[in-house]
Amino acid sequence: MAREQLKTLTEQMYYILLTLTENQHGYGIMQEVDRRTDGRVKIGAGTLYSLLSRFEEEDIIVQVAEEDRRKIYTLTDKGLSILKDEHKRLKQLVSDGNDILEGSEDK
């Protein structure tokens, strides 16, 4: 998963990285994403652990501890940069939509 492939993130990827701004284990990530999105975004265990593995291979996240056989992860500087780039991109999408959709109410 090269940097070019991460110019845009899936919703699941975005929320996983957002959750990992604090140390967290896999099940905790699933719970936090569910809580933060009121159940709108679902991440299955297979998808989660596949993404965590890929993110770790690409130095986007790093394992910082292991407690009771649970691996605990956090973002690397590279991961934080990717997350911030995606946040900026999403804000621009919303801004563009607001300009067109809210501006069209005046016409």
PDB file of N, CA and C in Angstrom:
ATOM      1  N   MET A   1       0.865  -1.166   0.000  1.00  0.00           N
ATOM      2  CA  MET A   1       0.000   0.000   0.000  1.00  0.00           C
ATOM      3  C   MET A   1       0.912   1.229   0.000  1.00  0.00           C
ATOM      4  N   ALA A   2       1.252   1.688  -1.145  1.00  0.00           N
ATOM      5  CA  ALA A   2       2.152   2.830  -1.260  1.00  0.00           C
ATOM      6  C   ALA A   2       1.442   4.121  -0.890  1.00  0.00           C
ATOM      7  N   ARG A   3       2.229   5.158  -0.656  1.00  0.00           N
ATOM      8  CA  ARG A   3       1.681   6.473  -0.273  1.00  0.00           C
ATOM      9  C   ARG A   3       0.657   6.953  -1.304  1.00  0.00           C
ATOM     10  N   GLU A   4       0.919   6.726  -2.595  1.00  0.00           N
ATOM     11  CA  GLU A   4      -0.012   7.133  -3.646  1.00  0.00           C
ATOM     12  C   GLU A   4      -1.383   6.507  -3.440  1.00  0.00           C
ATOM     13  N   GLN A   5      -1.431   5.276  -2.994  1.00  0.00           N
ATOM     14  CA  GLN A   5      -2.694   4.597  -2.780  1.00  0.00           C
ATOM     15  C   GLN A   5      -3.444   5.180  -1.593  1.00  0.00           C
ATOM     16  N   LEU A   6      -2.783   5.944  -0.763  1.00  0.00           N
ATOM     17  CA  LEU A   6      -3.421   6.499   0.428  1.00  0.00           C
ATOM     18  C   LEU A   6      -3.778   7.969   0.262  1.00  0.00           C
ATOM     19  N   LYS A   7      -3.878   8.438  -0.976  1.00  0.00           N
ATOM     20  CA  LYS A   7      -4.303   9.823  -1.193  1.00  0.00           C
ATOM     21  C   LYS A   7      -5.730  10.019  -0.722  1.00  0.00           C
ATOM     22  N   THR A   8      -6.541   8.995  -0.820  1.00  0.00           N
ATOM     23  CA  THR A   8      -7.882   9.025  -0.242  1.00  0.00           C
ATOM     24  C   THR A   8      -8.060   7.743   0.559  1.00  0.00           C
ATOM     25  N   LEU A   9      -8.690   7.868   1.695  1.00  0.00           N
ATOM     26  CA  LEU A   9      -8.912   6.731   2.576  1.00  0.00           C
ATOM     27  C   LEU A   9     -10.370   6.303   2.507  1.00  0.00           C
ATOM     28  N   THR A  10     -10.612   5.022   2.722  1.00  0.00           N
ATOM     29  CA  THR A  10     -11.990   4.581   2.882  1.00  0.00           C
ATOM     30  C   THR A  10     -12.482   5.111   4.226  1.00  0.00           C
ATOM     31  N   GLU A  11     -13.777   5.086   4.414  1.00  0.00           N
ATOM     32  CA  GLU A  11     -14.337   5.553   5.676  1.00  0.00           C
ATOM     33  C   GLU A  11     -13.792   4.733   6.842  1.00  0.00           C
ATOM     34  N   GLN A  12     -13.696   3.419   6.649  1.00  0.00           N
ATOM     35  CA  GLN A  12     -13.166   2.558   7.706  1.00  0.00           C
ATOM     36  C   GLN A  12     -11.720   2.910   8.020  1.00  0.00           C
ATOM     37  N   MET A  13     -10.902   3.127   6.993  1.00  0.00           N
ATOM     38  CA  MET A  13      -9.504   3.500   7.207  1.00  0.00           C
ATOM     39  C   MET A  13      -9.410   4.805   7.988  1.00  0.00           C
ATOM     40  N   TYR A  14     -10.196   5.776   7.582  1.00  0.00           N
ATOM     41  CA  TYR A  14     -10.178   7.095   8.226  1.00  0.00           C
ATOM     42  C   TYR A  14     -10.501   6.965   9.713  1.00  0.00           C
ATOM     43  N   TYR A  15     -11.556   6.228  10.045  1.00  0.00           N
ATOM     44  CA  TYR A  15     -11.948   6.113  11.446  1.00  0.00           C
ATOM     45  C   TYR A  15     -10.964   5.285  12.265  1.00  0.00           C
ATOM     46  N   ILE A  16     -10.337   4.294  11.658  1.00  0.00           N
ATOM     47  CA  ILE A  16      -9.306   3.538  12.374  1.00  0.00           C
ATOM     48  C   ILE A  16      -8.154   4.475  12.737  1.00  0.00           C
ATOM     49  N   LEU A  17      -7.678   5.235  11.763  1.00  0.00           N
ATOM     50  CA  LEU A  17      -6.567   6.153  12.034  1.00  0.00           C
ATOM     51  C   LEU A  17      -6.974   7.238  13.016  1.00  0.00           C
ATOM     52  N   LEU A  18      -8.192   7.735  12.887  1.00  0.00           N
ATOM     53  CA  LEU A  18      -8.680   8.757  13.821  1.00  0.00           C
ATOM     54  C   LEU A  18      -8.682   8.214  15.244  1.00  0.00           C
ATOM     55  N   THR A  19      -9.110   6.985  15.403  1.00  0.00           N
ATOM     56  CA  THR A  19      -9.140   6.348  16.718  1.00  0.00           C
ATOM     57  C   THR A  19      -7.729   6.161  17.280  1.00  0.00           C
ATOM     58  N   LEU A  20      -6.768   5.917  16.387  1.00  0.00           N
ATOM     59  CA  LEU A  20      -5.399   5.653  16.840  1.00  0.00           C
ATOM     60  C   LEU A  20      -4.593   6.917  17.120  1.00  0.00           C
ATOM     61  N   THR A  21      -5.253   8.061  17.239  1.00  0.00           N
ATOM     62  CA  THR A  21      -4.557   9.244  17.750  1.00  0.00           C
ATOM     63  C   THR A  21      -4.268   9.049  19.231  1.00  0.00           C
ATOM     64  N   GLU A  22      -4.912   8.035  19.820  1.00  0.00           N
ATOM     65  CA  GLU A  22      -4.602   7.579  21.178  1.00  0.00           C
ATOM     66  C   GLU A  22      -4.318   6.081  21.113  1.00  0.00           C
ATOM     67  N   ASN A  23      -3.506   5.579  22.016  1.00  0.00           N
ATOM     68  CA  ASN A  23      -3.186   4.153  22.031  1.00  0.00           C
ATOM     69  C   ASN A  23      -4.458   3.329  22.167  1.00  0.00           C
ATOM     70  N   GLN A  24      -4.535   2.256  21.368  1.00  0.00           N
ATOM     71  CA  GLN A  24      -5.753   1.448  21.378  1.00  0.00           C
ATOM     72  C   GLN A  24      -5.463   0.055  20.831  1.00  0.00           C
ATOM     73  N   HIS A  25      -6.217  -0.926  21.299  1.00  0.00           N
ATOM     74  CA  HIS A  25      -6.125  -2.289  20.765  1.00  0.00           C
ATOM     75  C   HIS A  25      -7.279  -2.510  19.792  1.00  0.00           C
ATOM     76  N   GLY A  26      -7.225  -3.602  19.069  1.00  0.00           N
ATOM     77  CA  GLY A  26      -8.190  -3.865  18.003  1.00  0.00           C
ATOM     78  C   GLY A  26      -9.642  -3.788  18.420  1.00  0.00           C
ATOM     79  N   TYR A  27     -10.003  -4.513  19.454  1.00  0.00           N
ATOM     80  CA  TYR A  27     -11.401  -4.503  19.884  1.00  0.00           C
ATOM     81  C   TYR A  27     -11.810  -3.104  20.346  1.00  0.00           C
ATOM     82  N   GLY A  28     -10.902  -2.405  20.995  1.00  0.00           N
ATOM     83  CA  GLY A  28     -11.171  -1.033  21.418  1.00  0.00           C
ATOM     84  C   GLY A  28     -11.408  -0.110  20.227  1.00  0.00           C
ATOM     85  N   ILE A  29     -10.670  -0.338  19.145  1.00  0.00           N
ATOM     86  CA  ILE A  29     -10.870   0.444  17.921  1.00  0.00           C
ATOM     87  C   ILE A  29     -12.287   0.227  17.405  1.00  0.00           C
ATOM     88  N   MET A  30     -12.700  -1.031  17.332  1.00  0.00           N
ATOM     89  CA  MET A  30     -14.046  -1.346  16.837  1.00  0.00           C
ATOM     90  C   MET A  30     -15.110  -0.675  17.703  1.00  0.00           C
ATOM     91  N   GLN A  31     -14.937  -0.720  19.009  1.00  0.00           N
ATOM     92  CA  GLN A  31     -15.902  -0.106  19.920  1.00  0.00           C
ATOM     93  C   GLN A  31     -15.931   1.416  19.760  1.00  0.00           C
ATOM     94  N   GLU A  32     -14.769   2.029  19.650  1.00  0.00           N
ATOM     95  CA  GLU A  32     -14.696   3.489  19.538  1.00  0.00           C
ATOM     96  C   GLU A  32     -15.300   3.975  18.220  1.00  0.00           C
ATOM     97  N   VAL A  33     -15.028   3.276  17.129  1.00  0.00           N
ATOM     98  CA  VAL A  33     -15.608   3.663  15.843  1.00  0.00           C
ATOM     99  C   VAL A  33     -17.131   3.534  15.909  1.00  0.00           C
ATOM    100  N   ASP A  34     -17.604   2.456  16.499  1.00  0.00           N
ATOM    101  CA  ASP A  34     -19.054   2.261  16.640  1.00  0.00           C
ATOM    102  C   ASP A  34     -19.667   3.382  17.484  1.00  0.00           C
ATOM    103  N   ARG A  35     -19.012   3.717  18.590  1.00  0.00           N
ATOM    104  CA  ARG A  35     -19.522   4.767  19.476  1.00  0.00           C
ATOM    105  C   ARG A  35     -19.499   6.134  18.790  1.00  0.00           C
ATOM    106  N   ARG A  36     -18.368   6.443  18.181  1.00  0.00           N
ATOM    107  CA  ARG A  36     -18.198   7.769  17.568  1.00  0.00           C
ATOM    108  C   ARG A  36     -19.158   7.988  16.408  1.00  0.00           C
ATOM    109  N   THR A  37     -19.503   6.929  15.679  1.00  0.00           N
ATOM    110  CA  THR A  37     -20.369   7.066  14.499  1.00  0.00           C
ATOM    111  C   THR A  37     -21.805   6.635  14.787  1.00  0.00           C
ATOM    112  N   ASP A  38     -22.127   6.401  16.055  1.00  0.00           N
ATOM    113  CA  ASP A  38     -23.460   5.909  16.436  1.00  0.00           C
ATOM    114  C   ASP A  38     -23.857   4.670  15.633  1.00  0.00           C
ATOM    115  N   GLY A  39     -22.882   3.806  15.382  1.00  0.00           N
ATOM    116  CA  GLY A  39     -23.143   2.546  14.689  1.00  0.00           C
ATOM    117  C   GLY A  39     -23.234   2.663  13.175  1.00  0.00           C
ATOM    118  N   ARG A  40     -23.041   3.841  12.637  1.00  0.00           N
ATOM    119  CA  ARG A  40     -23.152   4.039  11.186  1.00  0.00           C
ATOM    120  C   ARG A  40     -22.015   3.359  10.428  1.00  0.00           C
ATOM    121  N   VAL A  41     -20.799   3.393  10.974  1.00  0.00           N
ATOM    122  CA  VAL A  41     -19.642   2.771  10.330  1.00  0.00           C
ATOM    123  C   VAL A  41     -19.348   1.458  11.033  1.00  0.00           C
ATOM    124  N   LYS A  42     -19.397   0.391  10.280  1.00  0.00           N
ATOM    125  CA  LYS A  42     -19.119  -0.944  10.809  1.00  0.00           C
ATOM    126  C   LYS A  42     -17.770  -1.412  10.277  1.00  0.00           C
ATOM    127  N   ILE A  43     -16.977  -1.965  11.163  1.00  0.00           N
ATOM    128  CA  ILE A  43     -15.701  -2.551  10.766  1.00  0.00           C
ATOM    129  C   ILE A  43     -15.664  -3.965  11.315  1.00  0.00           C
ATOM    130  N   GLY A  44     -15.687  -4.930  10.423  1.00  0.00           N
ATOM    131  CA  GLY A  44     -15.595  -6.321  10.842  1.00  0.00           C
ATOM    132  C   GLY A  44     -14.191  -6.650  11.309  1.00  0.00           C
ATOM    133  N   ALA A  45     -14.093  -7.689  12.103  1.00  0.00           N
ATOM    134  CA  ALA A  45     -12.786  -8.081  12.653  1.00  0.00           C
ATOM    135  C   ALA A  45     -11.784  -8.388  11.547  1.00  0.00           C
ATOM    136  N   GLY A  46     -12.205  -9.095  10.513  1.00  0.00           N
ATOM    137  CA  GLY A  46     -11.307  -9.436   9.413  1.00  0.00           C
ATOM    138  C   GLY A  46     -10.763  -8.199   8.720  1.00  0.00           C
ATOM    139  N   THR A  47     -11.639  -7.249   8.436  1.00  0.00           N
ATOM    140  CA  THR A  47     -11.237  -5.995   7.802  1.00  0.00           C
ATOM    141  C   THR A  47     -10.298  -5.216   8.715  1.00  0.00           C
ATOM    142  N   LEU A  48     -10.654  -5.125   9.981  1.00  0.00           N
ATOM    143  CA  LEU A  48      -9.839  -4.373  10.932  1.00  0.00           C
ATOM    144  C   LEU A  48      -8.429  -4.934  11.013  1.00  0.00           C
ATOM    145  N   TYR A  49      -8.307  -6.227  11.239  1.00  0.00           N
ATOM    146  CA  TYR A  49      -6.976  -6.784  11.446  1.00  0.00           C
ATOM    147  C   TYR A  49      -6.163  -6.816  10.156  1.00  0.00           C
ATOM    148  N   SER A  50      -6.826  -6.921   9.017  1.00  0.00           N
ATOM    149  CA  SER A  50      -6.128  -6.815   7.739  1.00  0.00           C
ATOM    150  C   SER A  50      -5.573  -5.404   7.549  1.00  0.00           C
ATOM    151  N   LEU A  51      -6.387  -4.388   7.859  1.00  0.00           N
ATOM    152  CA  LEU A  51      -5.920  -3.002   7.738  1.00  0.00           C
ATOM    153  C   LEU A  51      -4.826  -2.690   8.750  1.00  0.00           C
ATOM    154  N   LEU A  52      -4.966  -3.163   9.973  1.00  0.00           N
ATOM    155  CA  LEU A  52      -3.926  -2.923  10.971  1.00  0.00           C
ATOM    156  C   LEU A  52      -2.596  -3.508  10.515  1.00  0.00           C
ATOM    157  N   SER A  53      -2.638  -4.694   9.952  1.00  0.00           N
ATOM    158  CA  SER A  53      -1.427  -5.340   9.459  1.00  0.00           C
ATOM    159  C   SER A  53      -0.803  -4.522   8.321  1.00  0.00           C
ATOM    160  N   ARG A  54      -1.633  -4.085   7.387  1.00  0.00           N
ATOM    161  CA  ARG A  54      -1.137  -3.280   6.266  1.00  0.00           C
ATOM    162  C   ARG A  54      -0.591  -1.942   6.759  1.00  0.00           C
ATOM    163  N   PHE A  55      -1.301  -1.300   7.670  1.00  0.00           N
ATOM    164  CA  PHE A  55      -0.838  -0.023   8.209  1.00  0.00           C
ATOM    165  C   PHE A  55       0.496  -0.188   8.926  1.00  0.00           C
ATOM    166  N   GLU A  56       0.640  -1.286   9.644  1.00  0.00           N
ATOM    167  CA  GLU A  56       1.890  -1.528  10.365  1.00  0.00           C
ATOM    168  C   GLU A  56       3.037  -1.759   9.378  1.00  0.00           C
ATOM    169  N   GLU A  57       2.789  -2.527   8.330  1.00  0.00           N
ATOM    170  CA  GLU A  57       3.816  -2.779   7.314  1.00  0.00           C
ATOM    171  C   GLU A  57       4.273  -1.492   6.641  1.00  0.00           C
ATOM    172  N   GLU A  58       3.358  -0.544   6.495  1.00  0.00           N
ATOM    173  CA  GLU A  58       3.669   0.712   5.814  1.00  0.00           C
ATOM    174  C   GLU A  58       4.133   1.806   6.775  1.00  0.00           C
ATOM    175  N   ASP A  59       4.359   1.447   8.040  1.00  0.00           N
ATOM    176  CA  ASP A  59       4.829   2.404   9.053  1.00  0.00           C
ATOM    177  C   ASP A  59       3.841   3.551   9.262  1.00  0.00           C
ATOM    178  N   ILE A  60       2.561   3.233   9.176  1.00  0.00           N
ATOM    179  CA  ILE A  60       1.499   4.203   9.421  1.00  0.00           C
ATOM    180  C   ILE A  60       1.074   4.128  10.887  1.00  0.00           C
ATOM    181  N   ILE A  61       1.156   2.929  11.431  1.00  0.00           N
ATOM    182  CA  ILE A  61       0.917   2.703  12.852  1.00  0.00           C
ATOM    183  C   ILE A  61       2.062   1.862  13.389  1.00  0.00           C
ATOM    184  N   VAL A  62       2.177   1.830  14.705  1.00  0.00           N
ATOM    185  CA  VAL A  62       3.204   1.016  15.341  1.00  0.00           C
ATOM    186  C   VAL A  62       2.608   0.394  16.596  1.00  0.00           C
ATOM    187  N   GLN A  63       3.017  -0.834  16.869  1.00  0.00           N
ATOM    188  CA  GLN A  63       2.600  -1.476  18.108  1.00  0.00           C
ATOM    189  C   GLN A  63       3.437  -0.895  19.242  1.00  0.00           C
ATOM    190  N   VAL A  64       2.756  -0.432  20.310  1.00  0.00           N
ATOM    191  CA  VAL A  64       3.473   0.185  21.419  1.00  0.00           C
ATOM    192  C   VAL A  64       3.486  -0.679  22.675  1.00  0.00           C
ATOM    193  N   ALA A  65       2.605  -1.673  22.717  1.00  0.00           N
ATOM    194  CA  ALA A  65       2.553  -2.545  23.892  1.00  0.00           C
ATOM    195  C   ALA A  65       1.729  -3.780  23.553  1.00  0.00           C
ATOM    196  N   GLU A  66       1.764  -4.723  24.483  1.00  0.00           N
ATOM    197  CA  GLU A  66       0.900  -5.894  24.392  1.00  0.00           C
ATOM    198  C   GLU A  66       0.452  -6.217  25.809  1.00  0.00           C
ATOM    199  N   GLU A  67      -0.866  -6.238  25.997  1.00  0.00           N
ATOM    200  CA  GLU A  67      -1.440  -6.522  27.305  1.00  0.00           C
ATOM    201  C   GLU A  67      -2.471  -7.628  27.159  1.00  0.00           C
ATOM    202  N   ASP A  68      -2.313  -8.679  27.947  1.00  0.00           N
ATOM    203  CA  ASP A  68      -3.252  -9.809  27.889  1.00  0.00           C
ATOM    204  C   ASP A  68      -3.465 -10.273  26.451  1.00  0.00           C
ATOM    205  N   ARG A  69      -2.392 -10.407  25.696  1.00  0.00           N
ATOM    206  CA  ARG A  69      -2.401 -10.863  24.305  1.00  0.00           C
ATOM    207  C   ARG A  69      -3.071  -9.872  23.358  1.00  0.00           C
ATOM    208  N   ARG A  70      -3.356  -8.668  23.807  1.00  0.00           N
ATOM    209  CA  ARG A  70      -3.918  -7.631  22.944  1.00  0.00           C
ATOM    210  C   ARG A  70      -2.788  -6.690  22.527  1.00  0.00           C
ATOM    211  N   LYS A  71      -2.629  -6.539  21.223  1.00  0.00           N
ATOM    212  CA  LYS A  71      -1.631  -5.603  20.709  1.00  0.00           C
ATOM    213  C   LYS A  71      -2.214  -4.206  20.753  1.00  0.00           C
ATOM    214  N   ILE A  72      -1.429  -3.282  21.252  1.00  0.00           N
ATOM    215  CA  ILE A  72      -1.864  -1.891  21.373  1.00  0.00           C
ATOM    216  C   ILE A  72      -1.062  -1.064  20.369  1.00  0.00           C
ATOM    217  N   TYR A  73      -1.801  -0.273  19.584  1.00  0.00           N
ATOM    218  CA  TYR A  73      -1.213   0.490  18.489  1.00  0.00           C
ATOM    219  C   TYR A  73      -1.395   1.988  18.689  1.00  0.00           C
ATOM    220  N   THR A  74      -0.578   2.750  17.973  1.00  0.00           N
ATOM    221  CA  THR A  74      -0.739   4.196  17.879  1.00  0.00           C
ATOM    222  C   THR A  74      -0.249   4.634  16.507  1.00  0.00           C
ATOM    223  N   LEU A  75      -0.587   5.858  16.122  1.00  0.00           N
ATOM    224  CA  LEU A  75      -0.131   6.412  14.849  1.00  0.00           C
ATOM    225  C   LEU A  75       1.350   6.756  14.900  1.00  0.00           C
ATOM    226  N   THR A  76       2.010   6.616  13.777  1.00  0.00           N
ATOM    227  CA  THR A  76       3.354   7.148  13.602  1.00  0.00           C
ATOM    228  C   THR A  76       3.210   8.575  13.070  1.00  0.00           C
ATOM    229  N   ASP A  77       4.313   9.278  12.933  1.00  0.00           N
ATOM    230  CA  ASP A  77       4.267  10.607  12.323  1.00  0.00           C
ATOM    231  C   ASP A  77       3.713  10.523  10.902  1.00  0.00           C
ATOM    232  N   LYS A  78       4.109   9.487  10.178  1.00  0.00           N
ATOM    233  CA  LYS A  78       3.610   9.284   8.815  1.00  0.00           C
ATOM    234  C   LYS A  78       2.098   9.079   8.841  1.00  0.00           C
ATOM    235  N   GLY A  79       1.612   8.275   9.785  1.00  0.00           N
ATOM    236  CA  GLY A  79       0.180   8.029   9.904  1.00  0.00           C
ATOM    237  C   GLY A  79      -0.591   9.289  10.234  1.00  0.00           C
ATOM    238  N   LEU A  80      -0.055  10.098  11.136  1.00  0.00           N
ATOM    239  CA  LEU A  80      -0.706  11.352  11.494  1.00  0.00           C
ATOM    240  C   LEU A  80      -0.759  12.293  10.294  1.00  0.00           C
ATOM    241  N   SER A  81       0.291  12.319   9.511  1.00  0.00           N
ATOM    242  CA  SER A  81       0.326  13.154   8.306  1.00  0.00           C
ATOM    243  C   SER A  81      -0.738  12.702   7.303  1.00  0.00           C
ATOM    244  N   ILE A  82      -0.868  11.405   7.117  1.00  0.00           N
ATOM    245  CA  ILE A  82      -1.883  10.860   6.209  1.00  0.00           C
ATOM    246  C   ILE A  82      -3.278  11.227   6.706  1.00  0.00           C
ATOM    247  N   LEU A  83      -3.504  11.081   8.011  1.00  0.00           N
ATOM    248  CA  LEU A  83      -4.802  11.411   8.597  1.00  0.00           C
ATOM    249  C   LEU A  83      -5.116  12.895   8.425  1.00  0.00           C
ATOM    250  N   LYS A  84      -4.145  13.755   8.677  1.00  0.00           N
ATOM    251  CA  LYS A  84      -4.369  15.199   8.524  1.00  0.00           C
ATOM    252  C   LYS A  84      -4.639  15.572   7.067  1.00  0.00           C
ATOM    253  N   ASP A  85      -3.922  14.943   6.137  1.00  0.00           N
ATOM    254  CA  ASP A  85      -4.159  15.191   4.704  1.00  0.00           C
ATOM    255  C   ASP A  85      -5.582  14.794   4.325  1.00  0.00           C
ATOM    256  N   GLU A  86      -6.038  13.671   4.819  1.00  0.00           N
ATOM    257  CA  GLU A  86      -7.396  13.214   4.510  1.00  0.00           C
ATOM    258  C   GLU A  86      -8.432  14.130   5.149  1.00  0.00           C
ATOM    259  N   HIS A  87      -8.183  14.573   6.364  1.00  0.00           N
ATOM    260  CA  HIS A  87      -9.097  15.503   7.034  1.00  0.00           C
ATOM    261  C   HIS A  87      -9.222  16.794   6.219  1.00  0.00           C
ATOM    262  N   LYS A  88      -8.101  17.300   5.750  1.00  0.00           N
ATOM    263  CA  LYS A  88      -8.100  18.519   4.924  1.00  0.00           C
ATOM    264  C   LYS A  88      -8.883  18.294   3.632  1.00  0.00           C
ATOM    265  N   ARG A  89      -8.693  17.144   3.004  1.00  0.00           N
ATOM    266  CA  ARG A  89      -9.399  16.816   1.764  1.00  0.00           C
ATOM    267  C   ARG A  89     -10.905  16.761   2.003  1.00  0.00           C
ATOM    268  N   LEU A  90     -11.305  16.118   3.100  1.00  0.00           N
ATOM    269  CA  LEU A  90     -12.736  16.000   3.416  1.00  0.00           C
ATOM    270  C   LEU A  90     -13.347  17.364   3.722  1.00  0.00           C
ATOM    271  N   LYS A  91     -12.618  18.209   4.424  1.00  0.00           N
ATOM    272  CA  LYS A  91     -13.116  19.559   4.703  1.00  0.00           C
ATOM    273  C   LYS A  91     -13.332  20.329   3.400  1.00  0.00           C
ATOM    274  N   GLN A  92     -12.438  20.148   2.434  1.00  0.00           N
ATOM    275  CA  GLN A  92     -12.583  20.828   1.145  1.00  0.00           C
ATOM    276  C   GLN A  92     -13.813  20.316   0.405  1.00  0.00           C
ATOM    277  N   LEU A  93     -14.064  19.026   0.474  1.00  0.00           N
ATOM    278  CA  LEU A  93     -15.270  18.464  -0.151  1.00  0.00           C
ATOM    279  C   LEU A  93     -16.525  19.098   0.432  1.00  0.00           C
ATOM    280  N   VAL A  94     -16.575  19.200   1.746  1.00  0.00           N
ATOM    281  CA  VAL A  94     -17.737  19.792   2.408  1.00  0.00           C
ATOM    282  C   VAL A  94     -17.861  21.264   2.038  1.00  0.00           C
ATOM    283  N   SER A  95     -16.750  21.984   2.019  1.00  0.00           N
ATOM    284  CA  SER A  95     -16.766  23.395   1.654  1.00  0.00           C
ATOM    285  C   SER A  95     -17.294  23.593   0.232  1.00  0.00           C
ATOM    286  N   ASP A  96     -16.813  22.780  -0.691  1.00  0.00           N
ATOM    287  CA  ASP A  96     -17.279  22.864  -2.073  1.00  0.00           C
ATOM    288  C   ASP A  96     -18.771  22.561  -2.159  1.00  0.00           C
ATOM    289  N   GLY A  97     -19.206  21.546  -1.432  1.00  0.00           N
ATOM    290  CA  GLY A  97     -20.625  21.203  -1.413  1.00  0.00           C
ATOM    291  C   GLY A  97     -21.461  22.327  -0.837  1.00  0.00           C
ATOM    292  N   ASN A  98     -20.990  22.933   0.243  1.00  0.00           N
ATOM    293  CA  ASN A  98     -21.704  24.057   0.846  1.00  0.00           C
ATOM    294  C   ASN A  98     -21.830  25.220  -0.129  1.00  0.00           C
ATOM    295  N   ASP A  99     -20.725  25.525  -0.826  1.00  0.00           N
ATOM    296  CA  ASP A  99     -20.754  26.624  -1.787  1.00  0.00           C
ATOM    297  C   ASP A  99     -21.823  26.400  -2.857  1.00  0.00           C
ATOM    298  N   ILE A 100     -21.911  25.196  -3.340  1.00  0.00           N
ATOM    299  CA  ILE A 100     -22.848  24.903  -4.430  1.00  0.00           C
ATOM    300  C   ILE A 100     -24.266  24.707  -3.898  1.00  0.00           C
ATOM    301  N   LEU A 101     -24.435  23.861  -2.903  1.00  0.00           N
ATOM    302  CA  LEU A 101     -25.775  23.526  -2.444  1.00  0.00           C
ATOM    303  C   LEU A 101     -26.427  24.640  -1.641  1.00  0.00           C
ATOM    304  N   GLU A 102     -25.689  25.279  -0.793  1.00  0.00           N
ATOM    305  CA  GLU A 102     -26.263  26.368  -0.004  1.00  0.00           C
ATOM    306  C   GLU A 102     -26.338  27.638  -0.832  1.00  0.00           C
ATOM    307  N   GLY A 103     -25.418  27.797  -1.756  1.00  0.00           N
ATOM    308  CA  GLY A 103     -25.446  28.946  -2.666  1.00  0.00           C
ATOM    309  C   GLY A 103     -26.599  28.862  -3.646  1.00  0.00           C
ATOM    310  N   SER A 104     -27.003  27.617  -4.004  1.00  0.00           N
ATOM    311  CA  SER A 104     -28.088  27.457  -4.968  1.00  0.00           C
ATOM    312  C   SER A 104     -29.439  27.805  -4.380  1.00  0.00           C
ATOM    313  N   GLU A 105     -29.535  27.868  -3.052  1.00  0.00           N
ATOM    314  CA  GLU A 105     -30.802  28.249  -2.404  1.00  0.00           C
ATOM    315  C   GLU A 105     -31.136  29.699  -2.685  1.00  0.00           C
ATOM    316  N   ASP A 106     -30.095  30.520  -2.955  1.00  0.00           N
ATOM    317  CA  ASP A 106     -30.299  31.940  -3.211  1.00  0.00           C
ATOM    318  C   ASP A 106     -30.789  32.194  -4.626  1.00  0.00           C
ATOM    319  N   LYS A 107     -30.599  31.241  -5.501  1.00  0.00           N
ATOM    320  CA  LYS A 107     -30.949  31.443  -6.925  1.00  0.00           C
ATOM    321  C   LYS A 107     -32.384  31.113  -7.218  1.00  0.00           C
TER     322      LYS A 107
END
